[in-house]
Amino acid sequence: MRNKFLPAIGLALVMLLVCAASGAAQTSSSIHLEPGTVSIGAMYNGAQVTLTGTIPASAQVLVEVKGERDKVVLSKKGKAFGLLWMNTGEVSLENAPTVYMLNLPEAYSSEEDGGNAALTSLGVGFDKLAGEVSIESSDCDANNKALFEEFVKLKKKEGLYALNNNAVKYTGEKNGVRSFSCNISLPPRMKQGDYVVTAVVIKDGKAAERDDRPLEIKRVGIPEFMAKVAYEHGALYGIIASVIAIMAGLGMGLIFGGDGGSH
Amino acid sequence: MPHLYLPIAGNSINVLVIFAVGGGVGLLSGIFGVGGGFLMTPLLIMLGIPPTVAAASDSNQIVGASTSGTLAHYRLGNVDFKMGILLLLGGVAGGTLGVQLIKILRASGNADFLINITYVVMLGFVGGYMFFESLQGLRKTEAAAAPPEPKDNAYARMMENLPWQTNFEKSGIRVSLMLPLFLGTMVGVLAAIMGVGGGFIMVPVMVYLLRMPMHVVVGTTLFQILFTCINVTIMQASTNHTVDFVLAVILLAGSTIGAQFGAKISRKMGGDQLKILLAVLVLLVMFKMLFHLLFPPEIMLAYMGGH
């Protein structure tokens, strides 16, 4: 009787082990963001955070950084009277993230900067983003695709939208699992707010898993105090700023006894 | 490199670069007596400061700069308070009128066209007039025998016929009270449309239309600009939250020191040489604007508040 059941129990154990092993490979994402909170102090000039983790050896990983979605109203350049280039209308973009950075491993890096079909099929990149943003223009015949491309150019110039090639590095491989790390440079223009860093794990050319980590950027110390006064007590801030400027001007005037500055 | 984070501008800046910008603009201002605002704001925008914050913080630094300037000129007896107050009253009325005008034009979609055209025409007119006028001045000096100016022209006759003629002792002129009020209003309208303090329009207006002596013009403009910029600083801080005080203080430190060297250079140059150099500077800014108007921009979208 005992002998009769032994092979069955053994088989069940083997199957369980196989399942556990494949399961481990599937839910691969042990990711870690360091640091998860960035403080903007008086001498802040941008920061660097690092996302590390492990994925199956055969998989790839892309790292996406996204800001809160917002509405932004921009002025649109056009030709007035067919001659002069100036602001000729307004464009409002709804649901566009304040920040969008996509960090790519070597396998997905290309010379071509911008959205491409491979990235779109993985649910990332600027083309994918374009589909999520609604654009309204004061011109009826405006080309929304072209407008979004111009918006991306504007944000790229500020460093708030970026597509970084060769930015994900694979470091070691062991037992069918490999480690990755991605250094993310946060430009000083990234404002106080909540951001999300996502590891998109690619298996067999498909996005198999997305794992998020929150990233918080917050003002502390002097910048926080000044912003608080400026936004909550605007008139008082203006008066203090004027009084201090007058005192500084009088002080400079007394030191130099001179002709003052620019006006 | 020492960096500071500007909480209102929402960006970090290199302290030395901002100090140098302040110093450079201060140097030019010290040489010419005018011309900070219309150079400083575009330079700050180039360094990554949002346009609205650049303009408002520049007004804040001008408060400090014009305080020390007014103090120096007051000591020398170069401030015509009566004239300054009349121009200021006109300026406030004109500024209010200009802001309303811009609101109406924005609603109809023509504001930017008007702003750009006003800039180019005013810069071109002021720069061009000063250039040719000082060129004539230089030629006259060379010829050493300048013909007397025809004093009895139509403009002078019209001025004499206006009511409420008043003596302005400091400026040594007698004109109608209406004239500075009217001219102040006009400059106020233009300044509000262009979003600048109006110093570079006010100086030629005082020299050519009010016929005030140059040294009193500089002192009186500074006095008037001080109040205009206090008003702008408080208004911008309370309604738009765009004044970055840290930025203003660094600029002020730079511009005050720059202005000292500028003033020394200025003393070594003749009046007409100064005017012709200022005219060239104004014309260069005008050509730069014209270039941007005539050639397609790199990016077809822009943040609001810039030109």
Short mmCIF file of C-alpha atoms in Angstrom, two decimals, chain A:
data_model
loop_
_atom_site.label_atom_id
_atom_site.label_comp_id
_atom_site.label_asym_id
_atom_site.label_seq_id
_atom_site.Cartn_x
_atom_site.Cartn_y
_atom_site.Cartn_z
CA MET A 1 0.00 0.00 0.00
CA ARG A 2 2.81 2.38 1.05
CA ASN A 3 4.86 1.39 -1.99
CA LYS A 4 1.88 2.04 -4.21
CA PHE A 5 1.65 5.70 -3.24
CA LEU A 6 5.35 6.53 -3.14
CA PRO A 7 5.83 7.17 -6.91
CA ALA A 8 2.71 9.36 -6.96
CA ILE A 9 3.94 11.47 -4.03
CA GLY A 10 7.39 11.74 -5.65
CA LEU A 11 5.84 12.88 -8.93
CA ALA A 12 3.71 15.46 -7.16
CA LEU A 13 6.78 16.80 -5.36
CA VAL A 14 8.75 17.08 -8.61
CA MET A 15 5.86 18.92 -10.30
CA LEU A 16 5.57 21.27 -7.37
CA LEU A 17 9.28 22.07 -7.56
CA VAL A 18 9.11 22.70 -11.32
CA CYS A 19 6.12 25.00 -10.85
CA ALA A 20 7.87 26.85 -8.05
CA ALA A 21 11.00 27.33 -10.18
CA SER A 22 9.06 28.60 -13.21
CA GLY A 23 6.94 30.78 -10.93
CA ALA A 24 10.06 32.34 -9.51
CA ALA A 25 11.22 33.16 -13.00
CA GLN A 26 7.86 34.68 -13.92
CA THR A 27 7.43 36.93 -10.89
CA SER A 28 10.99 37.97 -11.29
CA SER A 29 10.73 41.53 -10.23
CA SER A 30 12.57 42.17 -7.11
CA ILE A 31 13.24 45.85 -7.82
CA HIS A 32 14.57 48.51 -5.56
CA LEU A 33 14.71 52.31 -5.97
CA GLU A 34 17.40 54.17 -4.06
CA PRO A 35 16.67 56.79 -2.77
CA GLY A 36 12.87 56.81 -2.93
CA THR A 37 12.68 60.39 -1.72
CA VAL A 38 14.75 63.31 -3.04
CA SER A 39 14.98 66.52 -1.02
CA ILE A 40 15.34 69.92 -2.71
CA GLY A 41 17.57 71.94 -0.39
CA ALA A 42 19.13 75.37 -0.92
CA MET A 43 22.07 74.02 -2.96
CA TYR A 44 20.07 71.45 -4.96
CA ASN A 45 21.22 70.96 -8.54
CA GLY A 46 19.39 67.85 -9.62
CA ALA A 47 19.93 64.35 -8.22
CA GLN A 48 20.47 60.77 -9.22
CA VAL A 49 18.38 57.79 -8.23
CA THR A 50 19.14 54.17 -9.08
CA LEU A 51 16.71 51.40 -9.87
CA THR A 52 18.17 47.92 -9.39
CA GLY A 53 16.63 44.50 -9.61
CA THR A 54 16.73 41.02 -11.08
CA ILE A 55 14.96 39.58 -14.12
CA PRO A 56 15.10 36.23 -15.93
CA ALA A 57 18.33 35.92 -17.90
CA SER A 58 16.47 35.80 -21.21
CA ALA A 59 14.36 38.91 -20.45
CA GLN A 60 15.01 42.60 -21.06
CA VAL A 61 13.94 45.56 -18.95
CA LEU A 62 13.01 49.16 -19.80
CA VAL A 63 12.77 51.80 -17.08
CA GLU A 64 10.11 54.47 -17.35
CA VAL A 65 9.90 57.64 -15.17
CA LYS A 66 6.56 59.44 -15.22
CA GLY A 67 5.30 62.60 -13.57
CA GLU A 68 1.75 63.51 -12.63
CA ARG A 69 -0.61 64.14 -15.50
CA ASP A 70 -1.52 67.74 -16.00
CA LYS A 71 -3.13 70.22 -18.34
CA VAL A 72 -0.76 72.59 -20.08
CA VAL A 73 -1.67 75.57 -22.25
CA LEU A 74 0.96 76.72 -24.73
CA SER A 75 1.12 79.39 -27.35
CA LYS A 76 1.44 78.24 -30.91
CA LYS A 77 3.74 79.93 -33.39
CA GLY A 78 2.51 80.70 -36.81
CA LYS A 79 2.84 83.21 -39.62
CA ALA A 80 0.83 86.37 -39.12
CA PHE A 81 -0.26 88.02 -42.37
CA GLY A 82 1.87 85.48 -44.21
CA LEU A 83 5.06 87.27 -43.19
CA LEU A 84 5.95 87.41 -39.49
CA TRP A 85 6.45 84.44 -37.15
CA MET A 86 4.78 84.96 -33.80
CA ASN A 87 2.29 83.48 -31.35
CA THR A 88 -0.86 83.03 -33.38
CA GLY A 89 -2.95 80.76 -31.21
CA GLU A 90 -3.23 78.54 -28.18
CA VAL A 91 -2.87 74.80 -27.77
CA SER A 92 -3.99 72.94 -24.68
CA LEU A 93 -2.75 69.45 -23.93
CA GLU A 94 -4.65 67.45 -21.37
CA ASN A 95 -3.38 64.37 -19.58
CA ALA A 96 0.27 64.89 -20.55
CA PRO A 97 2.72 63.81 -17.82
CA THR A 98 4.92 66.62 -16.48
CA VAL A 99 7.92 64.30 -16.88
CA TYR A 100 8.49 61.32 -19.16
CA MET A 101 11.84 59.59 -19.35
CA LEU A 102 12.39 56.21 -20.95
CA ASN A 103 15.65 54.41 -20.20
CA LEU A 104 16.50 51.67 -22.66
CA PRO A 105 18.92 48.72 -22.56
CA GLU A 106 21.32 48.25 -25.45
CA ALA A 107 18.97 45.80 -27.22
CA TYR A 108 16.30 48.50 -27.59
CA SER A 109 18.58 51.46 -28.16
CA SER A 110 18.56 52.92 -31.59
CA GLU A 111 19.95 55.91 -33.36
CA GLU A 112 16.43 56.99 -34.13
CA ASP A 113 15.31 59.27 -31.35
CA GLY A 114 11.64 59.36 -30.55
CA GLY A 115 8.78 56.94 -30.63
CA ASN A 116 9.00 53.86 -32.78
CA ALA A 117 6.70 50.94 -33.46
CA ALA A 118 8.64 48.44 -31.31
CA LEU A 119 8.35 50.66 -28.23
CA THR A 120 4.70 51.47 -28.90
CA SER A 121 3.83 47.75 -29.01
CA LEU A 122 5.43 47.44 -25.56
CA GLY A 123 3.17 50.19 -24.23
CA VAL A 124 5.95 52.76 -23.82
CA GLY A 125 7.48 55.67 -25.75
CA PHE A 126 6.30 58.96 -27.14
CA ASP A 127 3.93 57.49 -29.75
CA LYS A 128 2.12 55.60 -27.00
CA LEU A 129 2.00 58.79 -24.94
CA ALA A 130 0.52 60.71 -27.89
CA GLY A 131 -2.47 58.38 -27.84
CA GLU A 132 -3.16 59.20 -24.19
CA VAL A 133 -2.97 62.98 -24.53
CA SER A 134 -5.92 64.99 -25.78
CA ILE A 135 -5.04 68.12 -27.72
CA GLU A 136 -7.23 71.12 -28.34
CA SER A 137 -6.10 73.93 -30.59
CA SER A 138 -7.55 77.33 -31.35
CA ASP A 139 -6.98 76.41 -35.03
CA CYS A 140 -9.65 74.10 -36.38
CA ASP A 141 -7.39 72.57 -39.01
CA ALA A 142 -4.43 71.89 -36.66
CA ASN A 143 -2.49 68.65 -37.03
CA ASN A 144 -2.52 67.08 -33.54
CA LYS A 145 0.27 64.61 -34.30
CA ALA A 146 2.59 67.41 -35.40
CA LEU A 147 1.59 69.50 -32.38
CA PHE A 148 2.44 66.63 -30.01
CA GLU A 149 5.83 66.24 -31.71
CA GLU A 150 6.51 69.94 -31.13
CA PHE A 151 5.43 69.52 -27.49
CA VAL A 152 7.91 66.64 -27.07
CA LYS A 153 10.65 68.84 -28.60
CA LEU A 154 9.86 71.60 -26.10
CA LYS A 155 9.91 69.20 -23.15
CA LYS A 156 13.11 67.53 -24.39
CA LYS A 157 14.80 70.92 -24.55
CA GLU A 158 13.95 71.39 -20.87
CA GLY A 159 15.24 67.88 -20.09
CA LEU A 160 11.84 66.78 -18.77
CA TYR A 161 11.13 64.35 -21.61
CA ALA A 162 13.94 62.04 -22.65
CA LEU A 163 14.69 58.80 -24.38
CA ASN A 164 18.00 57.52 -22.99
CA ASN A 165 19.79 54.87 -25.00
CA ASN A 166 22.04 52.28 -23.31
CA ALA A 167 20.81 53.46 -19.92
CA VAL A 168 19.96 50.05 -18.44
CA LYS A 169 22.98 47.90 -17.63
CA TYR A 170 22.99 44.19 -16.91
CA THR A 171 25.52 43.33 -14.27
CA GLY A 172 25.60 39.63 -13.42
CA GLU A 173 23.91 36.35 -14.36
CA LYS A 174 23.34 33.43 -11.99
CA ASN A 175 20.90 30.53 -11.96
CA GLY A 176 18.98 31.82 -14.96
CA VAL A 177 18.47 35.24 -13.37
CA ARG A 178 20.35 38.44 -14.13
CA SER A 179 20.72 41.71 -12.26
CA PHE A 180 20.15 45.10 -13.81
CA SER A 181 20.74 48.66 -12.74
CA CYS A 182 19.58 51.97 -14.17
CA ASN A 183 20.97 55.32 -13.04
CA ILE A 184 18.32 58.02 -13.49
CA SER A 185 19.47 61.65 -13.54
CA LEU A 186 16.78 63.98 -12.24
CA PRO A 187 17.20 67.46 -13.76
CA PRO A 188 16.80 70.40 -11.33
CA ARG A 189 13.72 71.48 -13.30
CA MET A 190 11.80 68.44 -12.02
CA LYS A 191 9.51 70.08 -9.53
CA GLN A 192 8.29 68.95 -6.13
CA GLY A 193 5.78 66.15 -6.65
CA ASP A 194 5.06 62.46 -6.86
CA TYR A 195 6.62 60.45 -9.68
CA VAL A 196 6.49 56.78 -10.61
CA VAL A 197 9.48 54.70 -11.70
CA THR A 198 8.39 51.59 -13.58
CA ALA A 199 10.41 48.56 -14.64
CA VAL A 200 8.84 47.08 -17.78
CA VAL A 201 10.04 43.47 -18.12
CA ILE A 202 10.09 42.18 -21.71
CA LYS A 203 9.88 38.48 -22.45
CA ASP A 204 9.74 37.06 -25.96
CA GLY A 205 9.31 40.55 -27.34
CA LYS A 206 6.27 41.27 -25.18
CA ALA A 207 5.78 43.40 -22.08
CA ALA A 208 5.25 40.63 -19.52
CA GLU A 209 5.30 42.60 -16.33
CA ARG A 210 5.26 46.17 -15.00
CA ASP A 211 6.51 46.90 -11.53
CA ASP A 212 6.20 50.41 -10.04
CA ARG A 213 8.10 52.22 -7.34
CA PRO A 214 7.06 55.67 -6.08
CA LEU A 215 9.56 58.53 -6.24
CA GLU A 216 8.90 61.62 -4.19
CA ILE A 217 10.63 64.96 -4.77
CA LYS A 218 10.04 67.56 -2.10
CA ARG A 219 11.35 70.97 -1.11
CA VAL A 220 12.92 71.23 2.34
CA GLY A 221 14.52 73.99 4.40
CA ILE A 222 14.96 77.44 2.82
CA PRO A 223 13.36 76.64 -0.60
CA GLU A 224 10.30 75.21 1.17
CA PHE A 225 10.02 78.22 3.48
CA MET A 226 10.36 80.72 0.60
CA ALA A 227 7.89 78.92 -1.63
CA LYS A 228 5.41 78.76 1.24
CA VAL A 229 5.61 82.50 1.90
CA ALA A 230 5.50 83.33 -1.84
CA TYR A 231 2.45 81.20 -2.55
CA GLU A 232 0.50 81.61 0.67
CA HIS A 233 1.28 85.26 1.51
CA GLY A 234 2.00 86.74 -1.93
CA ALA A 235 1.44 90.41 -1.11
CA LEU A 236 3.55 90.22 2.06
CA TYR A 237 6.31 88.44 0.09
CA GLY A 238 6.21 91.22 -2.53
CA ILE A 239 6.44 93.94 0.11
CA ILE A 240 9.31 92.18 1.94
CA ALA A 241 11.14 91.61 -1.39
CA SER A 242 10.77 95.33 -2.24
CA VAL A 243 11.85 96.53 1.23
CA ILE A 244 14.91 94.25 1.24
CA ALA A 245 15.82 95.41 -2.29
CA ILE A 246 15.52 99.06 -1.17
CA MET A 247 17.70 98.38 1.89
CA ALA A 248 20.23 96.51 -0.26
CA GLY A 249 20.19 99.40 -2.76
CA LEU A 250 20.74 101.96 0.00
CA GLY A 251 23.51 99.80 1.46
CA MET A 252 25.22 99.46 -1.93
CA GLY A 253 24.72 103.18 -2.51
CA LEU A 254 26.45 103.98 0.76
CA ILE A 255 29.32 101.54 0.15
CA PHE A 256 30.00 102.75 -3.38
CA GLY A 257 28.44 106.17 -3.05
CA GLY A 258 27.83 105.62 -6.71
CA ASP A 259 25.49 105.47 -9.62
CA GLY A 260 23.44 102.38 -8.77
CA GLY A 261 22.84 99.41 -10.98
CA SER A 262 20.90 98.71 -14.10
CA HIS A 263 17.46 100.17 -14.69
#
